[in-house]
GROMACS .gro file of C-alpha atoms in nm:
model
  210
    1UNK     CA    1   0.917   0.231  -4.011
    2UNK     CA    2   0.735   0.543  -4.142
    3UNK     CA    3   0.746   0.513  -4.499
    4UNK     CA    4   0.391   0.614  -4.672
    5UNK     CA    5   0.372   0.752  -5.063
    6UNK     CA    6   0.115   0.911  -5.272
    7UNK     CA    7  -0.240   0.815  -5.130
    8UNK     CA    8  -0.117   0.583  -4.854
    9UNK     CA    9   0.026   0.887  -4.648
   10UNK     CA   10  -0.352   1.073  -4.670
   11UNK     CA   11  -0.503   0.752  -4.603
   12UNK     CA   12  -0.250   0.721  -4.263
   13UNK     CA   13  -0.284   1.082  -4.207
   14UNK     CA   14  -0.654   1.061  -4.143
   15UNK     CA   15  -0.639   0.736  -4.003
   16UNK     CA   16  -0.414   0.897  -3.692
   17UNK     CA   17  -0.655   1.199  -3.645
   18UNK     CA   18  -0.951   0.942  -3.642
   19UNK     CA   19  -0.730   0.762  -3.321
   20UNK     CA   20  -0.705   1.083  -3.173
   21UNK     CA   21  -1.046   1.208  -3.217
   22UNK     CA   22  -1.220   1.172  -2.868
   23UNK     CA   23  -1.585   1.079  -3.032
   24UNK     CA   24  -1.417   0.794  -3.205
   25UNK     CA   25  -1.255   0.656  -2.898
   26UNK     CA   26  -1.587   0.725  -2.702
   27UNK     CA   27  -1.755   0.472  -2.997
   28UNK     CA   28  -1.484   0.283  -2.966
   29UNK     CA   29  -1.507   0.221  -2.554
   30UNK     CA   30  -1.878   0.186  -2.610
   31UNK     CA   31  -1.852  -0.083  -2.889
   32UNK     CA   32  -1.601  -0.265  -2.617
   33UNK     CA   33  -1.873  -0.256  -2.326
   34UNK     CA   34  -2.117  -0.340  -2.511
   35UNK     CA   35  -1.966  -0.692  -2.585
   36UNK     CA   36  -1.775  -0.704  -2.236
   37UNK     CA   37  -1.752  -1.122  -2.301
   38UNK     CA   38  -1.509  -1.069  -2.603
   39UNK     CA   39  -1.354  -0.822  -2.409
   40UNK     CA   40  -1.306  -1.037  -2.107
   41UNK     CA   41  -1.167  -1.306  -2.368
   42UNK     CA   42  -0.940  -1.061  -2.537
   43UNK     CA   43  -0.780  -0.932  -2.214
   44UNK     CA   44  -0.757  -1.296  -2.100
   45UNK     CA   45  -0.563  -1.482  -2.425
   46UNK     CA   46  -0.328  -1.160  -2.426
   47UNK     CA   47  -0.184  -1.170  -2.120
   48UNK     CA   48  -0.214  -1.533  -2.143
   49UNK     CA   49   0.042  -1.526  -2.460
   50UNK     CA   50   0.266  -1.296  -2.267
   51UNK     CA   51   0.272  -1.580  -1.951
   52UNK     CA   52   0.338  -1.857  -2.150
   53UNK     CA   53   0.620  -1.670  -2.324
   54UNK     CA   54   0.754  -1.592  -1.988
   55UNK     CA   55   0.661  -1.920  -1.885
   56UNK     CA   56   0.940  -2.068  -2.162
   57UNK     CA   57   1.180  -1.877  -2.000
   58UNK     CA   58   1.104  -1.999  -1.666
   59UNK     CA   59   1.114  -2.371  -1.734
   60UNK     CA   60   1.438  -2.360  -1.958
   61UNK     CA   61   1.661  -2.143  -1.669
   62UNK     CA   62   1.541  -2.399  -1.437
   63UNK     CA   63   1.665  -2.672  -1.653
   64UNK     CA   64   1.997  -2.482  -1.712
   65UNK     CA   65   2.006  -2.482  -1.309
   66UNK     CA   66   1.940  -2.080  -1.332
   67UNK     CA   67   1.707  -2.017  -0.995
   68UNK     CA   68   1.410  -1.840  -1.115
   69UNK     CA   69   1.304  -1.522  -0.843
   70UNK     CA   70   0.973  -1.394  -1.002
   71UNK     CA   71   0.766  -1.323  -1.326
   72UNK     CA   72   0.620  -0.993  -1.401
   73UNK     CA   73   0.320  -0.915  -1.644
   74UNK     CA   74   0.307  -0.553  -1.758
   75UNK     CA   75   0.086  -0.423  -1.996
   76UNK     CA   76   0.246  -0.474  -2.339
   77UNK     CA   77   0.524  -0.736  -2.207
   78UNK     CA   78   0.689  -0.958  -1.927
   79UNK     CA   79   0.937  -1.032  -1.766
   80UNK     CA   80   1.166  -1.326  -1.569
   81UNK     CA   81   1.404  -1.271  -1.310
   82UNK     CA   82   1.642  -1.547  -1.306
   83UNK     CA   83   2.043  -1.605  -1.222
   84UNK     CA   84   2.289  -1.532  -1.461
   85UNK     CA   85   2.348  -1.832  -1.667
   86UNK     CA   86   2.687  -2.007  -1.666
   87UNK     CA   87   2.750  -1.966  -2.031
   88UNK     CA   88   2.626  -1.817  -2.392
   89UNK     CA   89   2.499  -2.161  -2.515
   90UNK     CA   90   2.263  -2.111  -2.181
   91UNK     CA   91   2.177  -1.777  -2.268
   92UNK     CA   92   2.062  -1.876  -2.566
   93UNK     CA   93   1.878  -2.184  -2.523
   94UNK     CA   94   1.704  -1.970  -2.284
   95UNK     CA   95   1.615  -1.677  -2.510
   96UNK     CA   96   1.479  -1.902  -2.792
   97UNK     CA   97   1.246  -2.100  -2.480
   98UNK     CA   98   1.020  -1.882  -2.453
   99UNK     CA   99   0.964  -1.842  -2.850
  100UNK     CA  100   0.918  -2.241  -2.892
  101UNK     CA  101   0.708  -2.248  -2.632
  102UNK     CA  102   0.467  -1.993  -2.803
  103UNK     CA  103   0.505  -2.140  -3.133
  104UNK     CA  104   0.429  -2.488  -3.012
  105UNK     CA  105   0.020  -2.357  -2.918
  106UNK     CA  106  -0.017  -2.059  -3.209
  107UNK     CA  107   0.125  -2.301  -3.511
  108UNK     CA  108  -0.150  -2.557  -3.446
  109UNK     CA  109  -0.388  -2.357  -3.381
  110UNK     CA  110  -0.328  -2.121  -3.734
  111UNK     CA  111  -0.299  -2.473  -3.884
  112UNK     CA  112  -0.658  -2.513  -3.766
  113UNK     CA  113  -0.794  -2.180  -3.828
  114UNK     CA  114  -0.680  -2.181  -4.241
  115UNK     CA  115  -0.827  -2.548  -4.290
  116UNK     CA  116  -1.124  -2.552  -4.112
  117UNK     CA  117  -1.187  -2.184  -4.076
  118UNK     CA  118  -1.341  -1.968  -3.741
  119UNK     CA  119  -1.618  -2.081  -3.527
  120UNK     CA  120  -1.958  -1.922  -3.522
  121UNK     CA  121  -1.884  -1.819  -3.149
  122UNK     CA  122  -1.723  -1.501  -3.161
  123UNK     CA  123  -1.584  -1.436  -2.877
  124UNK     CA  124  -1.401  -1.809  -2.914
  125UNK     CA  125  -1.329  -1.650  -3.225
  126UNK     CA  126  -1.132  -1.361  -3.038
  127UNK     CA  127  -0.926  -1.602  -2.819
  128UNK     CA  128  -0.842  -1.853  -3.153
  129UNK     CA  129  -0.724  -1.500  -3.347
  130UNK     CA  130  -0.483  -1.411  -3.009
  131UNK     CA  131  -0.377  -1.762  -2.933
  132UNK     CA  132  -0.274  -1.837  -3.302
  133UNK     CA  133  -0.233  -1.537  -3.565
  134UNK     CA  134  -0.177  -1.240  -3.301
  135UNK     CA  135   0.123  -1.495  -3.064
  136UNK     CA  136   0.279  -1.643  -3.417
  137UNK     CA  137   0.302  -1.248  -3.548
  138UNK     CA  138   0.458  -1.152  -3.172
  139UNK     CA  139   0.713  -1.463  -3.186
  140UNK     CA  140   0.811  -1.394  -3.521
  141UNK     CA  141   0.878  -1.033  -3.445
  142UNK     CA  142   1.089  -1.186  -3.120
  143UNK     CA  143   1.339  -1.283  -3.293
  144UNK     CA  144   1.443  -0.951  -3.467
  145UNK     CA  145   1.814  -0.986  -3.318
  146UNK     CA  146   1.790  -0.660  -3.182
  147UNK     CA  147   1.807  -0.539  -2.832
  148UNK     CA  148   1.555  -0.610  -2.580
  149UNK     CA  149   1.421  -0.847  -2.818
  150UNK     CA  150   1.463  -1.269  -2.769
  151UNK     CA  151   1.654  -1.213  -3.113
  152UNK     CA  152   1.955  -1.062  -2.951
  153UNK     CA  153   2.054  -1.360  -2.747
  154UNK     CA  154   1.911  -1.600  -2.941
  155UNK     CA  155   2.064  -1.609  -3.314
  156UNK     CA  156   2.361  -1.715  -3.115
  157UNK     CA  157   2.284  -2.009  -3.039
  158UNK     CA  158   2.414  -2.157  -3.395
  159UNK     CA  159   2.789  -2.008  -3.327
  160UNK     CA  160   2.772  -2.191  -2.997
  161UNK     CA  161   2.632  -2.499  -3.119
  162UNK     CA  162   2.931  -2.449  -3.402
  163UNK     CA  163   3.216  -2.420  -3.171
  164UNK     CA  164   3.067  -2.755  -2.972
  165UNK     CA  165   3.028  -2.969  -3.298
  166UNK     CA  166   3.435  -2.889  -3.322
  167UNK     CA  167   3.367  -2.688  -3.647
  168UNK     CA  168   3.437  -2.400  -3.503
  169UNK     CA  169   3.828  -2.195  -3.605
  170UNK     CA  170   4.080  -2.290  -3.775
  171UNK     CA  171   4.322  -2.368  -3.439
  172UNK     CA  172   3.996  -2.577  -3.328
  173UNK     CA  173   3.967  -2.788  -3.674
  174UNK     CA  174   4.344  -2.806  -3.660
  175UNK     CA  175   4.322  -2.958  -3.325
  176UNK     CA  176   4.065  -3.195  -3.370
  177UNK     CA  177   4.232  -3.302  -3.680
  178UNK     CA  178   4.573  -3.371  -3.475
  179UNK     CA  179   4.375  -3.532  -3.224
  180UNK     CA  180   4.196  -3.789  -3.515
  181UNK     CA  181   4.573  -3.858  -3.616
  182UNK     CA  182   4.697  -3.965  -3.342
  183UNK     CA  183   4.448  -4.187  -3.228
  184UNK     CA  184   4.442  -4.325  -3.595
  185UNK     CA  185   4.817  -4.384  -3.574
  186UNK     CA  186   4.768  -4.564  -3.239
  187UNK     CA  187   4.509  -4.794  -3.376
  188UNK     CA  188   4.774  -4.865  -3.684
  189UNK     CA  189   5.032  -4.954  -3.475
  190UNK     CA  190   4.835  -5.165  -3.248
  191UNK     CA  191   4.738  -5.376  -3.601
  192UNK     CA  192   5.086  -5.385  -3.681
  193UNK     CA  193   5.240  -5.525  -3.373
  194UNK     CA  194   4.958  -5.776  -3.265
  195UNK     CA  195   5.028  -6.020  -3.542
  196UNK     CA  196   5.401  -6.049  -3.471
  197UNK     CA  197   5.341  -6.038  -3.069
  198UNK     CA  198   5.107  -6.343  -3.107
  199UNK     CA  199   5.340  -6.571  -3.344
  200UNK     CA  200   5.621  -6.489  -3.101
  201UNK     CA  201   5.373  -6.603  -2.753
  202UNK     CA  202   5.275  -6.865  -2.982
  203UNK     CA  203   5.636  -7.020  -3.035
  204UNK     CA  204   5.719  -6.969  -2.702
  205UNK     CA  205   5.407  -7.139  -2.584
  206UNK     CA  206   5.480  -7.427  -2.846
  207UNK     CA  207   5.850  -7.471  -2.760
  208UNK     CA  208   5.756  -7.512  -2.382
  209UNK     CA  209   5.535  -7.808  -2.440
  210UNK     CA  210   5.789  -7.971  -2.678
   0.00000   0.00000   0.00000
């Protein structure tokens, strides 16, 4: 969204033609080799957030009994091949895997970082800010239910789960009410008849010993 006012747009304006300035990205490049550990850690924890993401994926199609072909890392995202999966409760268990399984390592780890604070290492610093604030920010943005996004297939997960609990349509809640009647009924006229069907064995029972 490109929505600046006043100041702000200036401010943005020179920021961009600073980006594109090739002395700037020279200083920039420069300021990266000279600390090529952080680098090295940076590069690392990144792609390391994308594979675990794509990792989520992998593990949940496998439980879902979806074959799993390959995993892909590309520069800014990944990707899993896996078999179509038999249903859109799948698809969606699926699609919110590999979300969990990113939240599960960056909410601990931000937990962490805003009691206790950073380390005086920084390039541990640089792998703590990926592995926590930078892979919360990503999985958040994930589940945007727009198209290519997680978000997409995920959100419907809750209709599914809906529909399963039996509190899905009207014709569904009608049936399951029917369904709670009858059996209902049954057990009434079971609790009816028993008393009468056991004084009757009972006499007969008693008369055949007299």
């Amino acid at each position: 969204m490109n929505s600046f006012c006043g100041s702000h747009r200036d401010s943005a304006r020179e920021g961009l033609r600073a980006l594109v300035r090739p002395r700037d990205r020279w200083i920039v490049s420069r300021r990266a080799l000279e600390r090529p550990l952080e680098l090295l850690v940076a590069l690392v924890s990144y792609y390391g957030v994308i594979l675990l993401h794509e990792c989520g994926h992998m593990v949940a199609a496998q439980r879902k009994g979806c074959r799993v072909n390959w995993i892909r890392l590309y520069p800014i995202l990944g990707l899993v091949c896996f078999e179509q999966p038999y249903s859109q409760y799948d698809r969606a268990v699926i699609a919110w895997a590999g979300i969990v399984a990113q939240s599960l390592v960056a909410i601990p780890i931000v937990v962490w970082l805003s009691i206790f604070g950073y380390s005086r290492f920084d390039a541990l610093n640089v792998g703590l800010g990926i592995w926590g604030y930078m892979s919360l920010g990503f999985a958040m943005l994930n589940v945007i239910p727009v198209p290519p996004l997680d978000g997409a297939l995920a959100w419907k997960l809750f209709p599914e789960l809906l529909r399963r609990s039996g509190i899905g349509s009207k014709g569904e809640r009608t049936t399951k009410i029917r369904t709670d009647f009858e059996a209902i009924n049954g057990w009434w006229r079971i609790s009816t008849t028993l008393p009468s069907t056991l004084r009757h064995n009972v006499s007969k029972s008693r008369r055949g010993f007299v």
